[in-house]
Tab-separated table of C-alpha atoms in Angstrom:
chain	number	residue	atom	x	y	z
A	367	MET	CA	3.896	3.122	-51.703
A	368	LYS	CA	1.848	5.984	-50.416
A	369	ASN	CA	-0.058	3.441	-48.278
A	370	VAL	CA	3.198	1.944	-46.866
A	371	PHE	CA	4.462	5.445	-45.978
A	372	PHE	CA	1.258	6.290	-44.355
A	373	CYS	CA	1.208	3.199	-42.176
A	374	LEU	CA	4.851	3.790	-41.135
A	375	TYR	CA	4.033	7.323	-40.327
A	376	PHE	CA	0.984	6.348	-38.311
A	377	LEU	CA	2.848	3.699	-36.296
A	378	CYS	CA	5.665	6.210	-35.619
A	379	SER	CA	3.072	8.755	-34.396
A	380	VAL	CA	1.336	6.116	-32.194
A	381	PHE	CA	4.533	5.041	-30.437
A	382	THR	CA	5.854	8.522	-30.117
A	383	GLY	CA	2.627	9.573	-28.523
A	384	CYS	CA	2.530	6.585	-26.270
A	385	SER	CA	6.105	7.489	-24.966
A	386	GLN	CA	5.147	11.144	-24.204
A	387	GLU	CA	4.848	12.087	-20.524
A	388	ALA	CA	3.455	15.009	-18.553
A	389	ARG	CA	5.749	16.756	-16.271
A	390	ILE	CA	5.646	19.386	-13.507
A	391	GLU	CA	8.869	21.341	-12.744
A	392	PHE	CA	9.032	22.921	-9.250
A	393	LEU	CA	11.204	25.934	-8.997
A	394	PRO	CA	11.944	26.556	-5.276
A	395	GLU	CA	13.284	29.994	-4.090
A	396	GLY	CA	14.412	28.910	-0.623
A	397	ASP	CA	14.205	25.464	0.913
A	398	HIS	CA	10.574	24.148	0.738
A	399	ARG	CA	8.728	20.910	1.247
A	400	ILE	CA	5.811	19.630	-0.718
A	401	VAL	CA	3.508	16.611	0.000
A	402	TYR	CA	2.610	14.233	-2.784
A	403	GLN	CA	0.517	11.129	-2.289
A	404	ARG	CA	1.123	11.290	1.580
A	405	GLN	CA	4.847	11.483	1.117
A	406	GLY	CA	7.015	14.533	1.880
A	407	VAL	CA	9.405	15.767	-0.810
A	408	GLN	CA	12.191	18.114	0.310
A	409	LEU	CA	13.216	20.877	-2.391
A	410	LYS	CA	16.330	22.767	-1.938
A	411	ASP	CA	16.774	26.417	-2.871
A	412	GLY	CA	17.495	27.055	-6.590
A	413	GLU	CA	17.407	23.446	-7.503
A	414	PRO	CA	14.595	22.495	-9.851
A	415	TYR	CA	12.602	19.403	-9.154
A	416	VAL	CA	10.792	17.482	-11.867
A	417	MET	CA	7.955	15.098	-11.519
A	418	THR	CA	6.864	13.029	-14.559
A	419	PHE	CA	3.658	11.191	-15.118
A	420	LYS	CA	3.207	8.320	-17.522
A	421	GLY	CA	0.773	5.766	-18.599
A	422	ALA	CA	-2.394	7.652	-19.146
A	423	LYS	CA	-3.790	10.456	-21.580
A	424	MET	CA	-4.340	12.823	-18.745
A	425	PHE	CA	-3.329	13.369	-15.269
A	426	GLY	CA	-5.006	15.027	-12.203
A	427	GLU	CA	-2.358	15.402	-9.551
A	428	SER	CA	-2.713	16.907	-5.983
A	429	PHE	CA	-0.096	18.471	-3.765
A	430	TYR	CA	0.093	20.127	-0.466
A	431	PHE	CA	2.402	23.161	0.063
A	432	ALA	CA	2.334	25.314	3.190
A	433	PHE	CA	-0.628	23.336	4.486
A	434	LYS	CA	-2.713	24.161	1.415
A	435	PRO	CA	-3.944	21.804	-1.230
A	436	TYR	CA	-3.135	22.469	-4.906
A	437	ASP	CA	-4.624	20.543	-7.888
A	438	PHE	CA	-3.102	20.274	-11.291
A	439	PHE	CA	-4.440	18.899	-14.574
A	440	LEU	CA	-2.066	17.953	-17.401
A	441	GLU	CA	-2.547	16.062	-20.594
A	442	LYS	CA	-0.034	13.823	-22.151
A	443	GLY	CA	3.017	15.826	-23.446
A	444	GLU	CA	2.205	18.928	-21.353
A	445	LYS	CA	4.879	20.710	-19.216
A	446	LEU	CA	4.000	22.988	-16.163
A	447	LYS	CA	6.485	25.175	-14.194
A	448	VAL	CA	5.591	25.989	-10.585
A	449	LYS	CA	7.395	28.574	-8.523
A	450	LEU	CA	7.619	28.217	-4.752
A	451	LYS	CA	8.453	31.412	-2.768
A	452	ASP	CA	7.541	32.608	0.753
A	453	GLN	CA	4.938	29.977	1.396
A	454	ILE	CA	3.184	30.990	-1.920
A	455	LEU	CA	2.773	28.668	-4.861
A	456	GLU	CA	2.563	30.282	-8.301
A	457	VAL	CA	2.033	28.683	-11.705
A	458	VAL	CA	4.540	30.263	-14.094
A	459	ASN	CA	2.444	31.973	-16.774
A	460	ASP	CA	4.320	31.200	-20.001
A	461	GLY	CA	1.315	31.683	-22.182
A	462	SER	CA	0.589	28.158	-22.618
A	463	LEU	CA	-2.816	26.644	-22.453
A	464	CYS	CA	-1.646	24.182	-19.577
A	465	ALA	CA	-0.375	27.219	-17.506
A	466	ARG	CA	-3.675	29.124	-18.098
A	467	GLN	CA	-5.767	26.166	-17.101
A	468	ASN	CA	-3.826	25.341	-14.002
A	469	ASN	CA	-3.721	29.085	-12.997
A	470	PHE	CA	-7.628	28.762	-13.145
A	471	LEU	CA	-7.461	25.677	-10.917
A	472	CYS	CA	-5.446	27.507	-8.436
A	473	GLU	CA	-8.089	30.230	-8.405
A	474	LEU	CA	-10.866	27.618	-7.781
A	475	ASN	CA	-8.780	26.093	-4.974
A	476	ALA	CA	-8.323	29.501	-3.242
A	477	LEU	CA	-12.043	30.031	-3.330
A	478	LYS	CA	-12.630	26.428	-1.822
A	479	ILE	CA	-10.117	27.038	0.902
A	480	ASP	CA	-11.653	30.538	1.580
A	481	TYR	CA	-15.062	28.682	2.006
A	482	PHE	CA	-13.746	26.411	4.708
A	483	ILE	CA	-11.862	29.052	6.538
A	484	ASP	CA	-15.024	31.182	6.547
A	485	ARG	CA	-17.209	28.274	7.878
A	486	ASN	CA	-14.542	27.528	10.504
A	487	ILE	CA	-14.459	31.054	11.671
A	488	CYS	CA	-18.139	31.525	11.652
A	489	SER	CA	-18.877	28.452	13.717
A	490	LYS	CA	-18.244	30.816	16.701
A	491	PRO	CA	-21.216	32.569	18.046
A	492	GLY	CA	-22.163	36.033	16.675
A	493	ARG	CA	-20.294	35.467	13.283
A	494	LYS	CA	-22.391	35.316	10.100
A	495	PRO	CA	-20.745	33.241	7.327
A	496	GLN	CA	-20.037	34.898	4.008
A	497	TRP	CA	-20.413	31.590	2.186
A	498	ASN	CA	-23.013	28.953	2.014
A	499	VAL	CA	-23.465	25.856	-0.305
A	500	ASN	CA	-25.437	27.763	-2.778
A	501	ASN	CA	-23.428	31.005	-3.219
A	502	ILE	CA	-20.056	29.154	-3.310
A	503	GLY	CA	-21.438	26.884	-6.015
A	504	ASP	CA	-22.701	29.811	-7.914
A	505	THR	CA	-19.514	31.716	-7.625
A	506	LEU	CA	-17.373	28.714	-8.795
A	507	ASN	CA	-19.640	28.212	-11.849
A	508	ALA	CA	-19.447	32.016	-12.729
A	509	ARG	CA	-15.887	31.885	-12.481
A	510	PHE	CA	-15.650	28.983	-14.881
A	511	GLU	CA	-17.960	30.740	-17.431
A	512	ARG	CA	-15.602	33.882	-17.446
A	513	PHE	CA	-12.712	31.495	-17.867
A	514	LYS	CA	-14.256	29.837	-20.881
A	515	LYS	CA	-14.952	33.212	-22.518
A	516	GLN	CA	-11.495	34.384	-22.044
A	517	ASN	CA	-9.935	31.104	-23.091
A	518	PRO	CA	-12.062	29.776	-26.015
A	519	ASP	CA	-9.241	27.285	-26.828
A	520	TYR	CA	-9.576	25.566	-23.385
A	521	SER	CA	-9.198	21.707	-23.533
A	522	LYS	CA	-12.484	19.894	-23.613
A	523	ASN	CA	-10.914	17.193	-21.308
A	524	PHE	CA	-9.931	20.008	-18.904
A	525	GLY	CA	-13.536	21.506	-19.319
A	526	LYS	CA	-15.164	18.124	-18.326
A	527	VAL	CA	-12.994	17.808	-15.211
A	528	VAL	CA	-13.906	21.211	-14.086
A	529	GLU	CA	-17.600	20.498	-14.573
A	530	LEU	CA	-17.332	17.365	-12.375
A	531	GLU	CA	-15.501	19.476	-9.817
A	532	LEU	CA	-18.284	22.030	-9.825
A	533	LYS	CA	-20.916	19.326	-9.603
A	534	TYR	CA	-19.438	17.361	-6.656
A	535	PHE	CA	-17.820	20.073	-4.597
A	536	PRO	CA	-21.165	21.506	-3.288
A	537	MET	CA	-22.288	17.956	-2.859
A	538	LEU	CA	-19.222	17.131	-0.778
A	539	ILE	CA	-19.826	20.093	1.657
A	540	LYS	CA	-23.627	19.552	1.801
A	541	TYR	CA	-23.817	15.877	2.382
A	542	CYS	CA	-20.292	14.477	3.178
A	543	THR	CA	-19.032	16.500	6.183
A	544	GLU	CA	-19.953	13.493	8.449
A	545	GLN	CA	-18.093	10.732	6.657
A	546	GLY	CA	-19.019	8.022	9.096
A	547	GLY	CA	-22.554	9.009	8.665
A	548	VAL	CA	-22.315	8.457	4.796
A	549	MET	CA	-20.452	5.106	5.211
A	550	PHE	CA	-22.983	3.699	7.561
A	551	GLY	CA	-25.938	5.000	5.724
A	552	ASN	CA	-26.943	7.506	8.442
A	553	VAL	CA	-27.929	10.114	5.914
A	554	PRO	CA	-31.242	11.075	4.165
A	555	ALA	CA	-32.175	9.011	1.199
A	556	LYS	CA	-31.940	12.090	-1.001
A	557	ALA	CA	-28.328	12.602	-0.042
A	558	LEU	CA	-27.437	8.957	-0.682
A	559	LYS	CA	-29.192	9.237	-4.078
A	560	CYS	CA	-27.082	12.229	-5.021
A	561	ILE	CA	-23.896	10.653	-3.811
A	562	SER	CA	-24.643	7.463	-5.901
A	563	GLU	CA	-24.246	9.570	-9.087
A	564	VAL	CA	-20.592	8.844	-8.865
A	565	ILE	CA	-21.408	5.377	-10.391
A	566	GLY	CA	-22.928	6.853	-13.490
A	567	ASP	CA	-20.118	9.460	-13.977
A	568	SER	CA	-17.590	6.823	-13.533
A	569	GLU	CA	-18.266	5.855	-17.187
A	570	ASP	CA	-16.049	8.812	-18.018
A	571	GLU	CA	-12.370	8.050	-17.050
A	572	ARG	CA	-11.730	11.815	-16.874
A	573	SER	CA	-13.617	11.731	-13.470
A	574	VAL	CA	-10.441	10.429	-11.699
A	575	CYS	CA	-8.929	14.008	-12.255
A	576	SER	CA	-11.676	15.770	-10.358
A	577	VAL	CA	-10.749	15.882	-6.617
A	578	SER	CA	-14.228	16.352	-5.311
A	579	TYR	CA	-15.657	13.569	-7.450
A	580	TRP	CA	-12.914	11.319	-6.230
A	581	ASN	CA	-13.529	12.109	-2.477
A	582	ILE	CA	-17.202	11.334	-2.893
A	583	ALA	CA	-16.514	8.265	-5.071
A	584	HIS	CA	-14.355	6.920	-2.144
A	585	LEU	CA	-17.100	7.594	0.312
A	586	TYR	CA	-19.687	5.862	-1.806
A	587	ALA	CA	-17.364	2.912	-2.150
A	588	ASP	CA	-17.201	2.749	1.700
A	589	TYR	CA	-20.980	2.551	1.759
A	590	LEU	CA	-20.978	-0.131	-0.908
A	591	ARG	CA	-18.432	-2.138	1.079
A	592	LEU	CA	-20.749	-2.238	3.945
A	593	PHE	CA	-24.177	-2.672	2.336
A	594	ASP	CA	-23.349	-4.255	-1.105
A	595	PRO	CA	-26.682	-3.758	-2.703
A	596	VAL	CA	-26.304	-6.303	-5.571
A	597	LYS	CA	-24.224	-8.743	-3.478
A	598	ARG	CA	-20.932	-8.643	-5.303
A	599	LEU	CA	-18.755	-9.244	-2.220
A	600	GLY	CA	-17.995	-12.562	-0.698
A	601	ASP	CA	-16.580	-13.832	2.559
A	602	PRO	CA	-15.861	-10.748	4.720
A	603	PHE	CA	-12.711	-12.401	6.167
A	604	ARG	CA	-11.238	-12.302	2.617
A	605	TYR	CA	-11.314	-8.422	2.538
A	606	TYR	CA	-8.319	-7.978	0.148
A	607	GLU	CA	-10.247	-10.127	-2.566
A	608	ASN	CA	-13.382	-8.196	-1.849
A	609	GLU	CA	-11.708	-4.978	-2.860
A	610	LEU	CA	-11.390	-6.591	-6.300
A	611	LYS	CA	-15.160	-7.306	-6.433
A	612	LEU	CA	-16.117	-3.864	-4.926
A	613	VAL	CA	-14.557	-1.760	-7.686
A	614	ASP	CA	-16.847	-3.633	-10.359
A	615	TYR	CA	-19.495	-1.269	-9.144
A	616	PHE	CA	-17.712	1.458	-11.101
A	617	LYS	CA	-17.794	1.647	-14.960
A	618	SER	CA	-14.542	2.696	-16.597
A	619	LYS	CA	-11.347	0.676	-16.321
A	620	ARG	CA	-9.314	3.639	-15.123
A	621	VAL	CA	-11.650	4.410	-12.160
A	622	ARG	CA	-11.700	0.821	-11.133
A	623	GLU	CA	-7.966	0.448	-11.381
A	624	ARG	CA	-7.255	3.617	-9.370
A	625	MET	CA	-10.000	2.718	-6.755
A	626	LEU	CA	-8.564	-0.817	-6.291
A	627	PHE	CA	-4.986	0.461	-5.896
A	628	GLU	CA	-5.885	3.217	-3.301
A	629	ASN	CA	-8.205	0.790	-1.444
A	630	LEU	CA	-5.558	-1.985	-1.442
A	631	GLU	CA	-2.826	0.480	-0.450
A	632	GLY	CA	-4.990	1.593	2.483
A	633	LEU	CA	-5.380	-1.889	3.879
A	634	MET	CA	-1.794	-3.219	3.360
A	635	PHE	CA	-0.833	-2.181	6.828
A	636	TRP	CA	-2.754	-5.079	8.318
A	637	ALA	CA	-1.538	-7.709	5.916
A	638	THR	CA	-0.389	-11.042	7.012
A	639	PRO	CA	1.604	-13.748	5.110
A	640	ASP	CA	-1.664	-15.570	4.708
A	641	ASP	CA	-3.095	-12.667	2.628
A	642	ARG	CA	-0.539	-12.957	-0.203
A	643	GLU	CA	-2.754	-15.042	-2.402
A	644	GLN	CA	-5.578	-12.464	-2.182
A	645	ILE	CA	-3.220	-9.555	-2.940
A	646	ASP	CA	-1.741	-11.361	-5.798
A	647	LYS	CA	-5.306	-11.670	-7.385
A	648	CYS	CA	-5.623	-7.859	-6.991
A	649	LEU	CA	-2.267	-7.157	-8.647
A	650	THR	CA	-3.324	-8.826	-11.936
A	651	GLU	CA	-5.859	-5.820	-12.386
A	652	LEU	CA	-3.289	-2.962	-11.499
A	653	ASN	CA	-1.063	-1.069	-13.865
A	654	PRO	CA	2.707	-1.755	-13.587
A	655	GLU	CA	3.362	1.576	-11.577
A	656	HIS	CA	0.831	0.638	-9.087
A	657	VAL	CA	1.931	-3.146	-8.858
A	658	GLU	CA	5.425	-1.841	-8.164
A	659	LYS	CA	4.177	0.283	-5.232
A	660	ILE	CA	2.206	-2.543	-3.666
A	661	LEU	CA	5.173	-4.975	-4.015
A	662	ALA	CA	7.266	-2.368	-2.259
A	663	LEU	CA	4.872	-2.218	0.546
A	664	TRP	CA	4.795	-6.103	0.802
A	665	ALA	CA	8.583	-6.097	0.975
A	666	ASP	CA	8.389	-3.704	4.008
A	667	LEU	CA	5.834	-5.825	5.565
A	668	GLU	CA	7.860	-8.990	5.242
A	669	GLU	CA	10.455	-7.420	7.379
A	670	GLN	CA	7.912	-6.649	10.088
A	671	PHE	CA	6.495	-10.255	9.774
A	672	LYS	CA	9.884	-11.401	11.322
A	673	GLU	CA	9.415	-9.339	14.386
A	674	ARG	CA	5.669	-9.223	14.829
A	675	LYS	CA	4.227	-11.342	17.729
A	676	THR	CA	1.721	-13.701	16.246
A	677	ASP	CA	1.005	-16.188	19.071
A	678	VAL	CA	-1.692	-14.080	20.822
A	679	LEU	CA	-4.835	-15.477	19.167
A	680	ASN	CA	-7.256	-17.934	21.104
A	681	THR	CA	-6.034	-16.553	24.381
A	682	TYR	CA	-8.051	-15.512	27.382
A	683	PRO	CA	-7.151	-11.808	27.860
A	684	LYS	CA	-7.366	-10.669	31.352
A	685	LEU	CA	-8.524	-7.011	31.076
A	686	SER	CA	-9.553	-4.545	33.485
A	687	GLY	CA	-9.560	-0.738	33.831
A	688	GLU	CA	-11.143	2.166	35.499
A	689	ASN	CA	-14.192	3.906	34.242
A	690	VAL	CA	-14.735	7.828	34.491
A	691	LYS	CA	-16.038	7.361	38.017
A	692	GLY	CA	-12.858	5.652	39.049
A	693	GLU	CA	-14.478	2.304	39.475
A	694	ILE	CA	-12.411	-0.836	38.295
A	695	ILE	CA	-14.294	-2.832	35.643
A	696	ASN	CA	-13.203	-6.273	34.912
A	697	LEU	CA	-13.852	-7.693	31.361
A	698	ASP	CA	-14.854	-11.164	32.681
A	699	GLN	CA	-18.217	-9.766	33.549
A	700	TYR	CA	-18.928	-9.395	29.917
A	701	LYS	CA	-18.489	-13.022	28.950
A	702	GLY	CA	-21.495	-14.179	26.762
A	703	SER	CA	-21.146	-11.035	24.560
A	704	TRP	CA	-18.946	-10.252	21.488
A	705	ILE	CA	-16.536	-7.606	22.480
A	706	LEU	CA	-14.892	-5.291	20.012
A	707	LEU	CA	-11.810	-3.898	21.723
A	708	ASP	CA	-10.256	-0.518	20.543
A	709	VAL	CA	-7.052	0.377	22.316
A	710	TRP	CA	-6.529	4.132	21.823
A	711	ALA	CA	-5.315	7.387	23.431
A	712	THR	CA	-6.350	10.886	23.270
A	713	TRP	CA	-2.931	12.043	21.928
A	714	CYS	CA	-3.170	9.701	18.831
A	715	VAL	CA	-4.652	11.596	15.943
A	716	PRO	CA	-5.753	8.488	13.937
A	717	CYS	CA	-7.366	7.178	17.178
A	718	CYS	CA	-9.364	10.244	17.439
A	719	GLY	CA	-10.220	10.079	13.805
A	720	GLU	CA	-11.813	6.688	14.154
A	721	ILE	CA	-14.309	7.883	16.958
A	722	PRO	CA	-17.107	9.168	14.659
A	723	TYR	CA	-16.946	5.885	12.655
A	724	ILE	CA	-17.049	3.837	15.895
A	725	SER	CA	-20.112	5.960	17.009
A	726	ALA	CA	-21.819	5.304	13.685
A	727	MET	CA	-21.219	1.515	13.882
A	728	GLU	CA	-22.552	1.482	17.425
A	729	GLU	CA	-25.894	2.710	16.192
A	730	LYS	CA	-25.989	-0.113	13.684
A	731	PHE	CA	-25.464	-2.600	16.402
A	732	GLU	CA	-27.668	-1.133	18.816
A	733	GLY	CA	-29.692	-3.938	20.675
A	734	LYS	CA	-27.386	-6.701	19.510
A	735	ASN	CA	-25.014	-8.772	21.640
A	736	VAL	CA	-21.950	-6.589	21.145
A	737	VAL	CA	-20.003	-4.593	23.578
A	738	PHE	CA	-17.878	-1.890	22.314
A	739	LEU	CA	-14.832	-1.473	24.615
A	740	SER	CA	-12.501	1.421	24.187
A	741	MET	CA	-9.402	0.916	26.427
A	742	SER	CA	-7.448	4.057	26.696
A	743	VAL	CA	-3.635	3.895	27.392
A	744	ASN	CA	-3.564	7.401	28.631
A	745	LYS	CA	-1.459	7.974	31.824
A	746	GLU	CA	-2.744	8.951	35.196
A	747	GLN	CA	-1.733	12.506	34.726
A	748	GLU	CA	-3.799	12.496	31.404
A	749	ARG	CA	-6.957	11.272	33.221
A	750	GLU	CA	-8.862	14.508	32.975
A	751	THR	CA	-7.926	14.946	29.272
A	752	TRP	CA	-9.241	11.442	28.680
A	753	ILE	CA	-12.624	12.201	30.366
A	754	GLU	CA	-12.850	15.469	28.550
A	755	LYS	CA	-12.363	13.715	25.119
A	756	ILE	CA	-15.163	11.242	26.166
A	757	GLU	CA	-17.537	13.948	26.966
A	758	GLU	CA	-16.525	16.278	23.912
A	759	SER	CA	-16.882	13.435	21.399
A	760	ASP	CA	-20.049	12.083	23.131
A	761	MET	CA	-18.297	8.599	23.245
A	762	LYS	CA	-20.661	5.644	24.115
A	763	GLY	CA	-19.874	2.017	24.745
A	764	LEU	CA	-17.620	0.921	27.607
A	765	GLN	CA	-14.924	3.611	28.297
A	766	LEU	CA	-12.137	2.333	30.381
A	767	ARG	CA	-8.415	3.515	31.139
A	768	TRP	CA	-5.654	0.984	31.426
A	769	GLN	CA	-3.936	1.460	34.795
A	770	GLN	CA	-0.791	-0.604	34.342
A	771	ASP	CA	2.203	0.185	32.207
A	772	ARG	CA	1.040	0.212	28.606
A	773	LYS	CA	3.791	-2.099	27.603
A	774	GLU	CA	1.943	-4.911	29.364
A	775	LEU	CA	-1.191	-4.484	27.368
A	776	TYR	CA	0.894	-4.092	24.195
A	777	GLU	CA	2.640	-7.417	24.908
A	778	LEU	CA	-0.627	-9.074	25.666
A	779	PHE	CA	-2.110	-8.232	22.195
A	780	GLY	CA	1.095	-7.887	20.187
A	781	ILE	CA	0.340	-4.218	19.730
A	782	THR	CA	2.816	-2.140	17.638
A	783	GLY	CA	0.747	1.069	17.603
A	784	VAL	CA	-2.655	2.463	18.333
A	785	PRO	CA	-5.401	2.430	17.541
A	786	HIS	CA	-5.569	-1.341	17.713
A	787	PHE	CA	-8.789	-3.258	17.135
A	788	ALA	CA	-9.478	-6.885	18.105
A	789	ILE	CA	-12.563	-9.057	18.574
A	790	ILE	CA	-13.097	-11.273	21.651
A	791	ASP	CA	-15.796	-14.054	21.400
A	792	PRO	CA	-18.584	-14.771	23.909
A	793	GLU	CA	-16.361	-17.399	25.527
A	794	GLY	CA	-13.603	-14.797	26.222
A	795	LYS	CA	-11.272	-15.883	23.520
A	796	LEU	CA	-9.334	-13.408	21.429
A	797	ILE	CA	-10.283	-14.775	18.027
A	798	LEU	CA	-9.325	-11.811	15.770
A	799	ASN	CA	-6.473	-9.398	16.413
A	800	ARG	CA	-4.791	-6.426	14.745
A	801	LEU	CA	-7.953	-5.571	12.436
A	802	PRO	CA	-8.178	-2.839	10.007
A	803	TYR	CA	-9.552	0.352	11.338
A	804	VAL	CA	-13.339	0.772	11.690
A	805	SER	CA	-13.168	3.395	8.894
A	806	LYS	CA	-12.080	0.708	6.464
A	807	GLY	CA	-15.506	-1.111	6.826
A	808	VAL	CA	-13.972	-4.506	7.468
A	809	ILE	CA	-14.982	-4.786	11.168
A	810	TYR	CA	-18.676	-4.035	10.483
A	811	LYS	CA	-18.780	-6.893	7.853
A	812	ILE	CA	-16.953	-9.319	10.053
A	813	LEU	CA	-19.040	-8.589	13.240
A	814	ASN	CA	-22.210	-8.960	11.190
A	815	ASN	CA	-21.021	-12.347	9.902
A	816	LEU	CA	-20.001	-13.577	13.342
A	817	LEU	CA	-23.471	-12.536	14.882
A	818	GLU	CA	-25.325	-14.365	12.046
A	819	ARG	CA	-23.459	-17.487	12.750
A	820	ARG	CA	-24.661	-17.659	16.258
């Protein structure tokens, strides 16, 4: 009888534990807006807003409030209250371990923000920085040692997450400020070796709760996508399916699952009806919550498929534009070369964000039969701004400005927004259109493959 009672008690405990969730309750004083997973959430004065988290033993959640990042750590069953007032976020100190730990995370975040502000201010001549890689690392470690002495009951899971954060934050600011450089392997071998430690640390599923670890893990995944040292990836044109193979570089199931979801989510904007089979393969490896989000994105895409112009491939686009000297350049003169077309504008933030990646990729294709054509859709009155941006960013390749109404160019390529990437073959045919951004790594793999075929 005792054994039966014990088994029943054990089963009840298991099922009760599995149903437990973690929650954060936001208490706004005044109307406020927070950003979570790139989505804005509007909070109204005096109306508590609760977020619940399920499906895991622990959760590392990041929010932006008043343009500042805040990272929280909760374990299953924990509850955290957060007050929002006058652009200040404050964890309500109710004496719980969860509140004390998250107050400490806010302290670490404040120091990291202070580091970036200090480096930004001191980039100006005559200003000496207060912080460098070594002393910010030492300060963060000293604060953690003090916290552990004051809170000997701290969670070992929390302690591991902070240890990972203290390991990877200095690495992030030392080696990863130029993300395009990391992705294309244009960093010292020592830096790449350090960054590669994310693979070994991925054995511990708690690593997903460290923001700095996760940032570097994504960067290293970008590098692996391009260079694939153990040849896990397949046909570069099946890039959704390759994401499923890419995450096999990482060790724990939770790290692989989250990496796959975030990479897949980042590529969905460029999906076509033909990609559904690949995406369905990826869905088999995602948890139900992530499957639901991907399917919701697919439902939105299906509406766009009905309106999107798809009859633009295999055409012979007639392109010309002016260079910075005011000379008219016709694309016909570049027949015989592969052309990567980037339609962009100086006022487009994502376009400007792609510039470092394009520059890094150009280095990899130096001496090969590829022309990098950046066609700006800046208007005539923005001509000087366009030239200044080229000079300021040291943009290489063929820099032209479209002189007609940009609607004509958009119609020619079925463009719905910039930046827009396409590949024109040596015969002058538009063979690939609406490609993922260069920062996604797909274009590099495809261009490499096309060059090898010739």
